[in-house]
Each structure stands twice: as C-alpha cells, then as structure tokens.
Coordinates of C-alpha atoms in Angstrom, one line a residue:
X7 CA 11.0 5.6 -19.1
X8 CA 8.3 3.5 -17.4
X9 CA 7.9 2.9 -13.4
X10 CA 8.7 -0.8 -13.0
X11 CA 6.0 -1.8 -10.9
X12 CA 3.2 0.6 -11.4
X13 CA 0.9 -1.3 -14.1
X14 CA -2.7 -1.7 -14.6
X15 CA -5.6 -1.6 -12.2
X16 CA -6.3 -4.8 -10.1
X17 CA -10.1 -5.0 -11.0
X18 CA -9.3 -5.2 -15.0
X19 CA -8.2 -8.7 -14.1
X20 CA -10.8 -11.3 -15.0
X21 CA -12.1 -13.3 -11.8
X22 CA -14.8 -15.4 -12.9
X23 CA -14.3 -19.3 -12.0
X24 CA -13.8 -19.7 -15.8
X25 CA -10.6 -17.6 -15.6
X26 CA -9.7 -18.9 -12.2
X27 CA -9.6 -22.6 -13.7
X28 CA -7.9 -21.6 -16.8
X29 CA -5.1 -20.3 -14.2
X30 CA -5.2 -23.2 -12.1
X31 CA -4.6 -25.2 -15.4
X32 CA -1.6 -23.5 -16.2
X33 CA -0.1 -23.9 -12.7
X34 CA -0.8 -27.6 -13.2
X35 CA 0.9 -28.1 -16.5
X36 CA 4.0 -26.1 -15.0
X37 CA 4.1 -28.1 -12.3
X38 CA 4.1 -31.5 -13.6
X39 CA 6.4 -30.7 -15.9
X40 CA 8.8 -29.1 -13.0
X41 CA 8.2 -31.8 -10.1
X42 CA 11.3 -33.9 -9.6
X43 CA 11.7 -37.4 -8.8
X44 CA 11.9 -36.5 -5.0
X45 CA 8.8 -34.4 -5.6
X46 CA 10.5 -30.9 -5.3
X47 CA 8.0 -28.5 -7.2
X48 CA 10.3 -25.3 -6.2
X49 CA 11.5 -23.1 -9.4
X50 CA 15.1 -23.8 -10.5
X51 CA 16.2 -20.7 -9.7
X52 CA 14.8 -20.1 -6.7
X53 CA 17.2 -19.4 -3.4
X54 CA 15.4 -17.0 -1.2
X55 CA 12.2 -16.9 0.3
X56 CA 11.9 -20.5 -0.6
X57 CA 10.7 -22.2 2.9
X58 CA 7.2 -22.4 1.7
X59 CA 7.4 -22.3 -2.2
X60 CA 7.2 -26.2 -3.1
X61 CA 4.2 -26.4 -0.6
X62 CA 2.5 -23.6 -1.9
X63 CA 2.3 -25.1 -5.6
X64 CA 1.1 -28.1 -3.6
X65 CA -1.7 -26.3 -2.4
X66 CA -2.9 -24.8 -5.6
X67 CA -2.5 -28.7 -7.0
X68 CA -4.6 -29.9 -4.5
X69 CA -7.4 -26.8 -5.3
X70 CA -7.3 -27.6 -9.0
X71 CA -7.8 -31.1 -8.0
X72 CA -11.1 -30.3 -5.9
X73 CA -12.3 -28.1 -8.5
X74 CA -11.6 -30.5 -11.9
X75 CA -10.7 -33.8 -10.6
X76 CA -7.3 -34.4 -12.9
X77 CA -6.5 -37.8 -12.2
X78 CA -2.5 -37.0 -12.6
X79 CA -2.8 -34.7 -9.7
X80 CA -3.5 -37.0 -6.5
X81 CA 0.1 -38.6 -7.1
X82 CA 1.8 -35.3 -7.3
X83 CA 0.1 -33.7 -4.3
X84 CA 1.4 -36.8 -2.5
X85 CA 5.0 -36.6 -3.8
X86 CA 5.4 -32.9 -3.0
X87 CA 4.0 -33.0 0.8
X88 CA 6.4 -35.8 1.1
X89 CA 9.1 -33.9 -0.1
X90 CA 8.4 -31.1 2.1
X91 CA 7.8 -32.8 5.2
X92 CA 11.3 -34.9 4.4
X93 CA 13.6 -32.1 2.9
X94 CA 12.1 -28.4 4.2
X95 CA 11.5 -28.9 8.1
X96 CA 14.3 -27.6 10.2
X97 CA 14.1 -28.1 13.9
X98 CA 18.0 -27.4 14.7
X99 CA 18.4 -23.4 15.6
X100 CA 19.7 -21.5 12.5
X101 CA 23.0 -20.4 13.5
X102 CA 22.8 -16.6 13.7
X103 CA 19.0 -16.3 14.3
X104 CA 18.8 -13.4 16.4
X105 CA 15.3 -13.5 17.5
X106 CA 14.9 -16.7 19.6
X107 CA 13.7 -16.9 23.2
X108 CA 14.1 -20.4 23.5
X109 CA 17.2 -22.2 22.2
X110 CA 17.3 -25.9 21.0
X111 CA 13.1 -26.2 21.1
X112 CA 13.5 -28.5 18.4
X113 CA 10.5 -27.1 17.2
X114 CA 10.0 -27.1 13.3
X115 CA 10.3 -23.9 11.3
X116 CA 10.7 -22.9 7.5
X117 CA 14.3 -21.0 6.3
X118 CA 14.1 -18.2 4.4
X119 CA 17.6 -19.1 2.6
X120 CA 18.2 -23.4 2.7
X121 CA 21.8 -22.5 3.8
X122 CA 22.5 -22.9 7.4
X123 CA 23.2 -19.3 8.7
X124 CA 22.5 -17.6 5.3
X125 CA 20.2 -14.2 5.9
X126 CA 18.6 -16.4 9.0
X127 CA 16.3 -13.1 9.6
X128 CA 13.9 -14.2 7.0
X129 CA 12.8 -17.5 8.8
X130 CA 10.1 -15.9 11.1
X131 CA 7.8 -14.7 7.8
X132 CA 9.1 -18.0 6.0
X133 CA 7.5 -19.9 8.9
X134 CA 4.5 -17.8 8.6
X135 CA 4.2 -18.6 5.1
X136 CA 4.8 -22.1 5.3
X137 CA 1.9 -22.4 8.2
X138 CA -0.5 -20.9 5.5
X139 CA 0.3 -23.1 2.8
X140 CA 0.0 -26.2 5.2
X141 CA -3.4 -25.3 6.5
X142 CA -4.6 -24.5 3.0
X143 CA -3.6 -28.3 2.1
X144 CA -5.3 -29.7 5.3
X145 CA -8.2 -27.8 4.2
X146 CA -8.4 -29.1 0.5
X147 CA -7.2 -32.8 1.8
X148 CA -10.3 -34.4 1.5
X149 CA -9.7 -37.3 -1.2
X150 CA -6.1 -36.7 -1.1
X151 CA -4.8 -37.5 2.1
X152 CA -5.4 -40.6 4.2
X153 CA -6.2 -39.6 8.3
X154 CA -2.4 -40.4 9.1
X155 CA -1.1 -38.0 6.5
X156 CA -3.5 -35.2 8.0
X157 CA -2.7 -36.1 11.4
X158 CA 1.1 -35.4 10.5
X159 CA 0.3 -32.4 8.3
X160 CA -1.7 -30.7 11.5
X161 CA 1.2 -32.0 14.0
X162 CA 3.7 -30.0 11.7
X163 CA 1.3 -27.3 11.6
X164 CA 0.9 -27.1 15.6
X165 CA 4.9 -27.2 15.6
X166 CA 5.3 -24.1 13.4
X167 CA 2.6 -22.3 15.3
X168 CA 4.5 -23.0 18.5
X169 CA 7.8 -21.9 17.2
X170 CA 6.1 -18.4 16.0
X171 CA 4.5 -17.8 19.2
X172 CA 6.8 -19.4 22.1
X173 CA 10.3 -20.1 20.7
X174 CA 10.6 -16.7 19.3
X175 CA 9.4 -13.4 19.9
X176 CA 6.2 -12.7 17.9
X177 CA 6.4 -10.1 14.9
X178 CA 10.1 -9.4 15.1
X179 CA 10.5 -7.4 12.1
X180 CA 7.7 -5.0 13.2
X181 CA 5.7 -6.2 9.9
X182 CA 1.9 -6.1 10.2
X183 CA 0.9 -8.2 7.0
X184 CA 3.5 -10.9 8.6
X185 CA 1.6 -10.5 12.2
X186 CA -1.9 -10.6 10.7
X187 CA -0.6 -13.8 8.5
X188 CA 0.7 -15.4 11.5
X189 CA -2.8 -14.8 13.2
X190 CA -4.7 -16.1 10.5
X191 CA -2.8 -19.4 10.2
X192 CA -3.6 -20.0 14.0
X193 CA -7.0 -19.5 13.4
X194 CA -7.4 -21.6 10.3
X195 CA -5.1 -24.4 12.4
X196 CA -7.3 -24.5 15.2
X197 CA -9.9 -25.8 13.0
X198 CA -7.7 -29.0 12.6
X199 CA -6.7 -29.5 15.9
X200 CA -9.0 -31.7 17.8
X201 CA -7.4 -31.0 21.2
X202 CA -5.5 -28.0 20.9
X203 CA -7.7 -25.8 18.7
X204 CA -9.8 -23.8 21.4
X205 CA -6.3 -22.9 22.8
X206 CA -4.6 -22.0 19.5
X207 CA -7.9 -19.7 18.3
X208 CA -7.7 -18.2 21.7
X209 CA -3.9 -17.7 21.5
X210 CA -4.4 -15.8 18.1
X211 CA -7.0 -13.6 19.2
X212 CA -5.3 -12.3 22.0
X213 CA -2.1 -11.9 19.6
X214 CA -4.0 -9.9 17.6
X215 CA -5.4 -8.2 20.2
X216 CA -2.3 -7.4 22.1
X217 CA 0.4 -7.6 20.0
X218 CA -1.3 -6.2 16.7
X219 CA -4.0 -4.0 17.2
X220 CA -2.8 -2.5 20.4
X221 CA 0.4 -1.1 18.5
X222 CA -1.5 0.6 15.5
X223 CA -0.1 3.8 14.1
X224 CA -2.2 7.0 13.5
X225 CA -2.0 8.5 10.0
X226 CA -4.4 10.5 8.1
X227 CA -7.0 10.0 10.7
X228 CA -6.9 6.4 11.0
X229 CA -5.4 3.8 13.3
X230 CA -3.4 1.3 11.0
X231 CA -1.2 -2.0 11.8
X232 CA 2.2 -0.8 11.8
X233 CA 4.2 -1.7 8.7
X234 CA 8.1 -2.2 9.1
X235 CA 8.2 0.7 11.4
X236 CA 5.7 2.9 9.7
X237 CA 1.9 3.5 9.4
X238 CA 1.2 2.1 5.8
X239 CA 3.4 0.9 2.9
X240 CA 1.6 0.8 -0.8
X241 CA 3.2 -2.7 -1.5
X242 CA 2.4 -4.5 1.8
X243 CA -0.4 -2.2 3.5
X244 CA -2.8 -3.9 0.7
X245 CA -1.1 -7.2 1.5
X246 CA -2.6 -6.5 5.3
X247 CA -5.8 -6.0 4.0
X248 CA -6.0 -9.1 2.4
X249 CA -4.8 -10.7 5.7
X250 CA -7.6 -9.0 7.6
X251 CA -10.2 -10.4 4.9
X252 CA -9.3 -13.7 5.4
X253 CA -9.2 -13.4 9.3
X254 CA -12.7 -12.4 9.0
X255 CA -13.6 -15.1 6.6
X256 CA -12.4 -17.8 8.9
X257 CA -13.2 -16.6 12.0
X258 CA -16.0 -14.3 11.7
X259 CA -14.8 -12.0 14.6
X260 CA -15.9 -8.5 14.0
X261 CA -12.9 -6.7 15.1
X262 CA -11.1 -8.0 11.6
X263 CA -14.0 -6.5 9.3
X264 CA -13.8 -3.1 12.0
X265 CA -10.5 -2.8 11.1
X266 CA -10.5 -3.8 7.5
X267 CA -13.0 -1.1 6.9
X268 CA -10.7 1.6 8.8
X269 CA -7.5 0.3 6.4
X270 CA -9.7 0.2 3.4
X271 CA -11.3 3.8 3.8
X272 CA -7.8 4.7 4.4
X273 CA -6.7 3.3 1.1
X274 CA -9.7 5.0 -0.7
X275 CA -8.6 8.1 0.4
X276 CA -5.0 8.0 -0.4
X277 CA -5.3 6.2 -3.4
X278 CA -5.4 8.7 -6.8
X279 CA -8.3 8.0 -9.0
X280 CA -6.1 6.6 -11.5
X281 CA -4.6 3.6 -9.1
X282 CA -1.1 5.1 -8.3
X283 CA 0.6 5.8 -5.0
X284 CA 3.6 5.9 -3.6
X285 CA 5.3 5.7 -0.2
X286 CA 5.9 3.7 2.6
X287 CA 8.7 2.0 5.1
X288 CA 9.9 -0.6 2.5
X289 CA 8.8 -0.2 -0.7
X290 CA 7.8 3.8 -2.0
X291 CA 7.0 2.7 -5.4
X292 CA 6.7 -1.0 -5.7
X293 CA 3.2 -2.5 -5.7
X294 CA 1.7 -5.8 -5.1
X295 CA -0.4 -7.9 -7.2
X296 CA -2.3 -10.9 -6.6
X297 CA -1.7 -10.8 -2.9
X298 CA -3.9 -7.7 -2.7
X299 CA -6.8 -8.9 -4.6
X300 CA -8.7 -10.6 -1.7
X301 CA -8.3 -7.6 0.4
X302 CA -9.0 -5.0 -1.9
X303 CA -12.1 -6.9 -3.5
X304 CA -13.7 -8.3 0.2
X305 CA -13.3 -4.6 1.5
X306 CA -13.8 -2.4 -1.1
X307 CA -17.6 -4.3 -1.6
X308 CA -18.1 -3.8 2.3
X309 CA -17.2 -0.1 2.0
X310 CA -18.6 0.8 -1.1
X311 CA -15.6 2.0 -3.0
X312 CA -13.4 0.9 -6.0
X313 CA -10.4 -0.2 -4.3
X314 CA -9.6 -2.2 -7.3
X315 CA -8.3 1.0 -9.0
X316 CA -5.1 0.1 -7.4
X317 CA -2.2 -0.4 -9.8
X318 CA -0.7 -3.7 -9.1
X319 CA 2.4 -5.6 -10.7
X320 CA 0.6 -7.7 -13.7
X321 CA 3.7 -9.4 -13.6
X322 CA 2.9 -11.0 -10.7
X323 CA -1.0 -10.6 -11.9
X324 CA -2.2 -14.4 -10.7
X325 CA 0.7 -15.7 -8.8
X326 CA 4.5 -15.2 -7.9
X327 CA 6.7 -15.7 -10.8
X328 CA 10.2 -15.7 -11.4
X329 CA 12.0 -13.4 -14.0
X330 CA 11.5 -16.3 -16.7
X331 CA 7.9 -15.9 -15.8
X332 CA 7.6 -19.5 -14.5
X333 CA 5.5 -19.9 -11.6
X334 CA 7.1 -19.7 -7.7
X335 CA 4.8 -21.0 -4.6
X336 CA 5.5 -17.9 -2.9
X337 CA 2.3 -16.2 -1.5
X338 CA 0.1 -19.1 -3.1
X339 CA -2.4 -18.8 -0.3
X340 CA -3.5 -15.5 -1.3
X341 CA -4.2 -17.4 -4.7
X342 CA -6.3 -20.0 -2.8
X343 CA -8.3 -17.7 -1.0
X344 CA -9.2 -15.0 -3.9
X345 CA -10.5 -18.1 -5.4
X346 CA -12.5 -19.3 -2.8
X347 CA -13.6 -16.0 -1.8
X348 CA -17.1 -14.9 -3.9
X349 CA -16.9 -11.2 -3.3
X350 CA -17.2 -9.1 -6.2
X351 CA -15.4 -6.1 -7.4
X352 CA -16.9 -2.9 -6.6
X353 CA -16.1 -0.5 -9.5
X354 CA -18.1 2.5 -8.5
X355 CA -16.3 5.3 -6.3
X356 CA -17.7 6.3 -2.9
X357 CA -19.0 9.6 -3.2
X358 CA -19.1 10.4 0.4
X359 CA -16.4 13.3 1.2
X360 CA -13.5 12.5 2.8
X361 CA -11.3 14.7 4.7
X362 CA -7.8 13.6 3.2
X363 CA -9.3 13.4 -0.3
X364 CA -10.7 15.7 -3.1
X365 CA -11.7 13.3 -6.0
X366 CA -14.0 13.8 -8.9
X367 CA -13.5 12.2 -12.7
X368 CA -10.0 12.0 -13.6
X369 CA -9.0 14.4 -10.9
X370 CA -7.8 13.9 -7.6
X371 CA -5.7 15.2 -4.7
X372 CA -4.6 13.1 -1.5
X373 CA -3.6 14.6 1.5
X374 CA -1.1 13.9 3.9
X375 CA -1.5 14.3 7.9
X376 CA -0.9 17.6 7.8
X377 CA -3.4 18.5 5.0
X378 CA -0.6 19.0 2.3
X379 CA -1.3 17.5 -0.8
X380 CA 0.6 14.2 -1.2
X381 CA -0.3 13.5 -4.8
X382 CA -2.0 16.0 -7.2
X383 CA -3.7 14.2 -10.4
X384 CA -5.0 15.8 -13.1
X385 CA -5.1 15.7 -16.8
X386 CA -3.6 11.7 -16.7
X387 CA -0.5 13.4 -14.8
X388 CA 0.6 13.0 -11.2
X389 CA 2.7 15.5 -8.9
X390 CA 4.6 14.9 -6.0
X391 CA 5.1 17.2 -3.0
X392 CA 8.4 19.4 -4.3
X393 CA 11.6 20.3 -2.3
X394 CA 13.3 23.5 -1.2
X395 CA 15.7 23.9 1.5
X396 CA 14.8 20.5 2.9
X397 CA 11.4 21.3 3.5
X398 CA 8.8 19.5 1.4
X399 CA 5.2 20.0 0.5
X400 CA 2.7 22.8 -1.4
X401 CA 2.7 25.9 -0.1
X402 CA 3.8 29.7 -0.3
X403 CA 7.5 30.2 -0.1
X404 CA 9.1 33.3 1.1
X405 CA 12.8 33.7 1.6
X406 CA 13.3 29.7 0.9
X407 CA 11.0 29.2 3.7
X408 CA 7.7 27.0 2.9
X409 CA 4.8 27.6 4.6
X410 CA 2.9 24.4 5.0
X411 CA 3.5 23.1 8.4
X412 CA 0.4 23.5 10.7
X413 CA 1.0 25.3 14.0
X414 CA -2.3 24.5 15.4
X415 CA -5.7 23.1 14.1
X416 CA -6.4 22.8 10.4
X417 CA -9.8 23.4 9.3
X418 CA -11.4 21.5 6.2
X419 CA -14.7 22.6 4.5
X420 CA -15.8 20.4 1.5
X421 CA -18.9 21.7 -0.7
X422 CA -20.2 20.5 -4.2
X423 CA -22.4 22.8 -6.6
X424 CA -23.7 21.4 -9.7
X425 CA -20.7 19.2 -11.4
X426 CA -18.1 21.0 -9.0
X427 CA -16.4 19.7 -6.2
X428 CA -14.5 21.9 -3.8
X429 CA -12.3 21.9 -0.4
X430 CA -11.0 24.3 1.6
X431 CA -8.0 23.7 3.9
X432 CA -7.1 26.5 6.4
X433 CA -3.9 26.4 8.1
X434 CA -2.6 28.4 10.7
X435 CA 1.5 28.5 10.1
X436 CA 4.4 30.2 11.6
X437 CA 7.4 31.4 9.5
X438 CA 10.7 32.5 10.3
X439 CA 9.4 35.8 11.7
X440 CA 7.3 33.9 14.2
X441 CA 4.2 35.6 12.9
X442 CA 1.3 33.8 12.8
X443 CA -0.3 33.6 9.6
X444 CA -3.3 31.7 8.1
X445 CA -2.8 30.0 4.5
X446 CA -6.3 29.6 3.1
X447 CA -6.1 26.5 0.1
X448 CA -9.0 26.2 -2.1
X449 CA -9.0 23.1 -4.3
X450 CA -12.0 22.9 -7.1
X451 CA -12.4 20.2 -9.8
X452 CA -15.0 19.6 -12.7
X453 CA -13.7 16.3 -13.1
X454 CA -11.3 17.3 -15.8
X455 CA -9.1 19.7 -14.3
X456 CA -7.8 21.2 -11.0
X457 CA -8.0 24.5 -9.8
X458 CA -5.7 25.6 -7.0
X459 CA -5.8 29.0 -5.1
X460 CA -3.7 29.8 -2.0
X461 CA -3.9 33.0 -0.1
X462 CA -2.3 34.4 2.8
X463 CA -1.3 37.3 4.5
X464 CA 1.2 39.3 2.6
X465 CA 4.7 38.2 2.7
X466 CA 8.0 39.7 2.5
X467 CA 10.1 39.5 -0.5
X468 CA 9.4 37.8 -3.8
X469 CA 7.4 35.1 -2.6
X470 CA 6.3 32.2 -5.0
X471 CA 3.6 29.2 -4.7
X472 CA 5.6 25.6 -4.6
X473 CA 3.2 24.0 -7.0
X474 CA 4.4 20.4 -7.3
X475 CA 6.8 18.1 -8.6
X476 CA 6.1 17.0 -12.4
X477 CA 6.9 13.1 -11.9
X478 CA 4.7 10.5 -13.6
X479 CA 1.8 10.4 -16.0
X480 CA -0.4 7.4 -17.6
X481 CA 0.5 5.8 -20.7
X482 CA -2.2 3.5 -21.4
X483 CA -1.7 0.4 -18.8
X484 CA 1.5 1.8 -17.3
X485 CA 3.0 4.8 -16.0
X486 CA 5.6 6.7 -17.3
X487 CA 8.1 9.1 -15.6
X488 CA 7.8 13.0 -16.8
X489 CA 9.4 16.2 -15.9
X490 CA 6.4 18.4 -17.3
X491 CA 2.6 18.4 -16.9
X492 CA 0.0 20.3 -18.4
X493 CA -0.6 23.4 -15.9
X494 CA -1.2 27.1 -16.1
X495 CA -1.0 30.0 -13.3
X496 CA -2.6 33.3 -12.8
X497 CA 0.5 34.9 -12.0
X498 CA 4.2 34.3 -13.8
X499 CA 5.2 30.2 -14.1
X500 CA 8.5 28.5 -14.2
X501 CA 9.5 25.0 -13.9
X502 CA 12.9 25.0 -11.7
X503 CA 15.4 22.2 -11.5
X504 CA 18.2 22.0 -8.4
X505 CA 21.2 23.3 -8.8
X506 CA 24.3 21.0 -8.7
X507 CA 24.2 17.2 -8.1
X508 CA 23.8 14.6 -5.9
X509 CA 21.5 12.1 -4.1
X510 CA 19.9 14.8 -2.4
X511 CA 18.9 16.7 -5.4
X512 CA 16.1 15.4 -7.4
X513 CA 16.2 16.3 -10.9
X514 CA 12.9 14.9 -12.9
X515 CA 14.7 15.4 -16.1
X516 CA 17.2 12.4 -14.8
X517 CA 16.4 8.8 -14.9
X518 CA 16.1 7.5 -11.3
X519 CA 12.9 7.0 -9.7
X520 CA 11.5 8.3 -6.7
X521 CA 12.0 4.6 -4.9
X522 CA 15.6 4.4 -6.1
X523 CA 16.4 8.2 -5.2
X524 CA 14.5 7.6 -1.8
X525 CA 16.6 4.4 -1.2
X526 CA 19.6 6.1 -1.8
X527 CA 19.2 8.5 0.8
X528 CA 18.2 5.7 3.6
X529 CA 20.1 5.1 6.2
X530 CA 20.1 1.2 5.8
X531 CA 20.6 -1.1 2.7
X532 CA 17.9 -1.3 -0.1
X533 CA 15.0 -3.4 1.0
X534 CA 15.7 -2.8 4.7
X535 CA 16.0 1.1 5.1
X536 CA 13.3 3.2 5.2
X537 CA 12.6 5.6 1.7
X538 CA 10.3 7.7 2.9
X539 CA 12.6 8.6 6.0
X540 CA 15.3 8.8 3.4
X541 CA 13.2 10.7 0.8
X542 CA 12.7 13.5 3.8
X543 CA 16.9 14.2 3.4
X544 CA 16.1 15.4 0.2
X545 CA 17.3 18.9 -0.1
X546 CA 15.9 20.1 -3.6
X547 CA 13.9 18.9 -6.3
X548 CA 12.3 19.8 -9.8
X549 CA 9.2 22.1 -8.9
X550 CA 6.8 24.2 -10.3
X551 CA 6.6 27.8 -8.8
X552 CA 3.9 30.1 -9.6
X553 CA 3.8 34.1 -9.1
X554 CA 1.2 35.8 -7.1
X555 CA -2.3 36.6 -9.1
X556 CA -2.0 40.2 -10.4
X557 CA -4.0 42.7 -8.7
X558 CA -4.9 41.2 -5.6
X559 CA -6.0 42.6 -2.2
X560 CA -3.3 44.7 -1.1
X561 CA -3.0 42.8 2.4
X562 CA -2.7 39.3 0.7
X563 CA -0.6 37.1 -1.5
X564 CA -3.0 35.0 -3.7
X565 CA -1.6 32.4 -6.1
X566 CA -4.1 30.5 -8.4
X567 CA -2.9 27.4 -10.5
X568 CA -4.7 24.9 -12.7
X569 CA -3.8 21.7 -13.3
X570 CA -4.8 19.5 -16.2
X571 CA -4.8 22.4 -18.8
X572 CA -2.0 24.4 -20.1
X573 CA -4.3 27.0 -22.1
X574 CA -4.0 30.7 -20.4
X575 CA -5.6 30.9 -16.7
X576 CA -7.2 34.3 -15.7
X577 CA -8.4 34.8 -12.0
X578 CA -9.5 37.7 -10.2
X579 CA -9.2 37.5 -6.2
X580 CA -11.0 40.8 -4.5
X581 CA -12.1 41.4 -1.3
X582 CA -16.2 42.0 -1.3
X583 CA -18.8 42.4 1.8
X584 CA -19.2 38.3 1.5
X585 CA -15.4 37.7 1.8
X586 CA -12.6 36.7 -0.2
X587 CA -14.0 36.4 -3.8
X588 CA -12.3 34.1 -6.5
X589 CA -13.8 34.6 -10.0
X590 CA -12.7 32.4 -12.6
X591 CA -14.4 31.2 -15.9
X592 CA -15.8 28.2 -14.4
X593 CA -16.9 29.1 -11.1
X594 CA -17.1 31.9 -8.2
X595 CA -16.2 31.2 -4.7
X596 CA -16.3 32.9 -1.7
X597 CA -14.3 32.4 1.5
X598 CA -16.3 33.6 3.8
X599 CA -15.7 34.7 7.8
X600 CA -15.3 31.7 10.3
X601 CA -18.6 30.5 11.8
X602 CA -19.4 30.2 15.4
X603 CA -17.1 27.5 15.7
X604 CA -14.3 28.8 14.2
X605 CA -14.7 26.6 10.9
X606 CA -14.5 28.6 7.8
X607 CA -17.2 29.4 5.4
X608 CA -17.4 28.7 1.4
X609 CA -19.7 29.4 -1.2
X610 CA -19.0 27.7 -4.6
X611 CA -21.2 29.1 -7.4
X612 CA -20.6 27.5 -11.0
X613 CA -20.4 30.1 -14.3

C-alpha cells in the first residue's frame, strides 16, 4: 500500500506564469459555476476550516482579474466580498471559546465551524486565515473596489487584528505557523491603515520578537519556531517557512531572512535525498503541498539547497481541495503569494557538509539530536529507528540494552575522498553495568550504497547491531510501505518481528502506517495528540539485527552492514599502527586516535 500523503517532489510542479494562469483559469471556472445568488463561494461540503474559504476564492478571482482582466470577474468579486462581510463576520463571543482575555469586545473574528459553540478552539487560526485572505483582496483591489469598500475592508482587517492581539491570548495553540501567519497579516494590513499602520507594524514586529522568536526550541543544533509544542513538524514546519518568506518579502526585515535561513538549513539536513520525512507533534507523516512552495522555493534559493525535493501531497498541489477534487479557498493566500513571488527553484544539492546529515547521490542519512540515524535512505528504500525494550535507535544491543544514548559530547568528523563521502560519529555511552564505552559509527557512501561500521569495547553476551526498521520505498512518484529492504551484513543478519500484538508493537508486515500507529499510542485524540510522544511508547518493532564481524579485534565488537544492495558483504577489521582499520572492496578507512582537541581522526582511501 502507498503512504497517503507522501507523493511527488514539489519542484516537479510547473511554476511558469503560463502554468499559474492555467491554475487560476481552473479556479475561475469552478468559482463561477459555484457562486450562489448571495455571493457564497464555499464548497458545498465545507463544514470546518470554513471562516476564510469563500474570501480565499475571492482573492484568487481578484488575482486572476489583475492578470487577465476577465470581464466576468469584477461582479463576482464584489458579490462574494459582500457575502463575507454580511454572513461570515462574527462579533458576539463564540460560546465556549476558552482563550478570551476580553469578554464582549464586539471585535470581529472568523469561525472554524459556523455553528455557535461547535469546536470554538479553532477560531484563532481561522481569524488569522481570514485576515490574510482580506489583506490579499485589499492589495488586489485596484479596479475592483471603490474607496469606500476599501475603507470598510481595511476597518474589518484592523478589527481582526485587534481581536487576535487584544481580545484573545496570542498564539493559544502554541503553533508557530499560525503565530507567524498572524504577524504577516499585521505587516500587510499596516500598509492599508493610514493612521494606525505604523503602530500595527511595530506591534507585529514586537510579537514576532517577544512571543515567537524568544520561545524558539533547539533541535539538531538549530533554533526553530515551536510548532504545537514541538521543535518542528514535517507538515507545519515548511508552512512556517512560507510565512517567514512572506514576512521578509513584505517587510524587508532581516530577522525573517535570518530565521528562515536557519529553518531552511534545518529542513535540508533532516530531509532525505528522495524527499521523504516523518515526525512532528501533530502529523507524523502528513505533508503539506502548495502551502510549502513559497518558503521552500524562496529559501532554497537563498541557501543554495534543493529544498523542492520535499514530497508534497499532490492532491493539494495547487490549492486546497475537498475529496471530490473541487477547489476549497482555505489557505488560498499561499497560492497568491507563490504566484506573485519571482524566485525560482534551486535544483542542485548543497555540497557543504552538514553535521546532522550525510548525503550523496541517492543515499542519505538524517541524524537526530543525539546523532543517531533518524532515517536511512539507500536503494530507494527508507529505514526508521527500530525499537527494542522501549528503546529506539540504531546501535549495538547487549542483554536487551541499546547503546545509542550519549553520556557526554558527541564528536563528528566529515570527510570526502574521490567519489566517497564519509561521516564518523563517536559517542560516549553507559550501559546497565555503568561502564563508560565509546561507540564509533562510520558511515561511508559512494552515492549508490551505504556502508555502516560500528565499533564498541567488547560486550558481554551475544550482542548485535540494531540496524533499522524497514519501512518504505519509492514507487514512481509515490512512497509505498514495505517490510524488507536490500541490505547485507558482514556477520549474521536477521529480520525480526515483535512477539505478541498490541498498539505498542509495530510489525512492518501489517497495514498500519507509522503515523497511524503513533497516534494510537498518543495520549490525546488524533489531530490533537502528539504522535512523536505516542511513538516513544513503542515497546518493540520489526528490526534488522546484524551480528559481529568475524575475526574482529579481541577487545572490540565490530558490526558492519551495507544498505542498498543485498549481495554478500566482506569486511576486514583489524588494529594497525595507524588505528582501527576497516577494509571493504570499495574503500579502506582508518579510525585513528583522537587529536589534541579530542576530535577523532579519520582517513579514507578508495580501493
């Protein structure tokens, strides 16, 4: 079966002016067929995330008119705008809304669900979205709205802004994308408020500095805007990047460029070469699509990285849709902005070494904060960290104890030689016996296959290397679930599956996705729980287990596996005067003594 949301790379979508005009022409025809006598442009099946949707399509019609001057559109824009002003602006407090700071303010807001008291928690982001659709209409109003209509729209926008920043707590869901979106709304609105504009802009910048930037969360060496309580979410994180791109475009403030560059480099490091990623406090596998294009394209060009390899959800390739494929105006401002932006995709990978990634050709390893592989990609297949005894990762296992959690500083050495790229990771670890050991993990790739050699001071019992959970593989422009990958080991190799059944045991032969299994273990309902926290409760999983290399040094256990090819693997490991020497048919590597600064020495020779 295919993963639902992981589809084609976003940079495969045509982004020429002609392609965007075709997209807008499609929206226009759908909208003109749909518009009701009252001016409603909402999809007939829309019931939630509804407060901004009709206005979003209005903004797309306004953009289409500015680009093509279709004579049918001015009347549709005015009718649909009148509908929103008349039917979708609320000033009475929504019963049950928990985040008010000021009761009965009479300030306008948008609802997530139209029925009073039905899921009011979503009203804050819905009002942000409505503000963003509104400012787009304002900026596209030339020739469509008269001065009085513009003033009315700007007054409503100021009311939305005050509701978001005065009547309620700011960013009540702790969602970075929503908070940065609100700041963007304030920055764009300020340009249309002759008297209050300077104050609104200053307030927006202060909110970004004090309420977003000051609360960034560190992950993999980067400070990131927090997303629903976590450092990064692979669905919402790239959306935050798009908001940072727009904030920089409209304000020119360097802080948005700096923070966007940081987030973009982080995404580049955690993203596999094939564009697969998973993880986050809300959606562990779900990917955004058109909502991410602006940020990935804008900052990919700035940092010189091919961020467009990110696999989006092609069902939302151009705009939000309902299950029948019909256009939904939700998040329409992202399509407006990406059409207006003139940056182009950077398609060449960054060649600079990254601490948290090894990447060459079709091989990549993304490392987590502890420098344990988070995803291994080789041969078009993806391995996730396996689980044993509630412990997750890649590394040596003895007596059920996984040695991958560092007890001290983790050292990293990157090296290239010929067409080989290598990374050596040295971790101090402590086992149940309280003995400090050093786990040295050498990763070498020629761009087609990946060799991983792991050495540790000799262990008791019958140790093995936990070498990953086979999970997914490329299948054209889709990603398909799998339970097997091409892999070989210099020692005995086995593929094991967890004993027993239950949500805390993940058998890769089953039909559950990692996202579904993670939500099943989360404390709160799907859509609100933290799947990453849920997944941390996993007791056991399908796992590749590799035995030690035969005839290794007497004082070490050494494990060697190769990903991306299943042919037999021969590896010789011995101590030489230069250090621990690893010989394969493709290379010789020497893990030398630490230098004067305690950094590991590494020599790599192609053979």
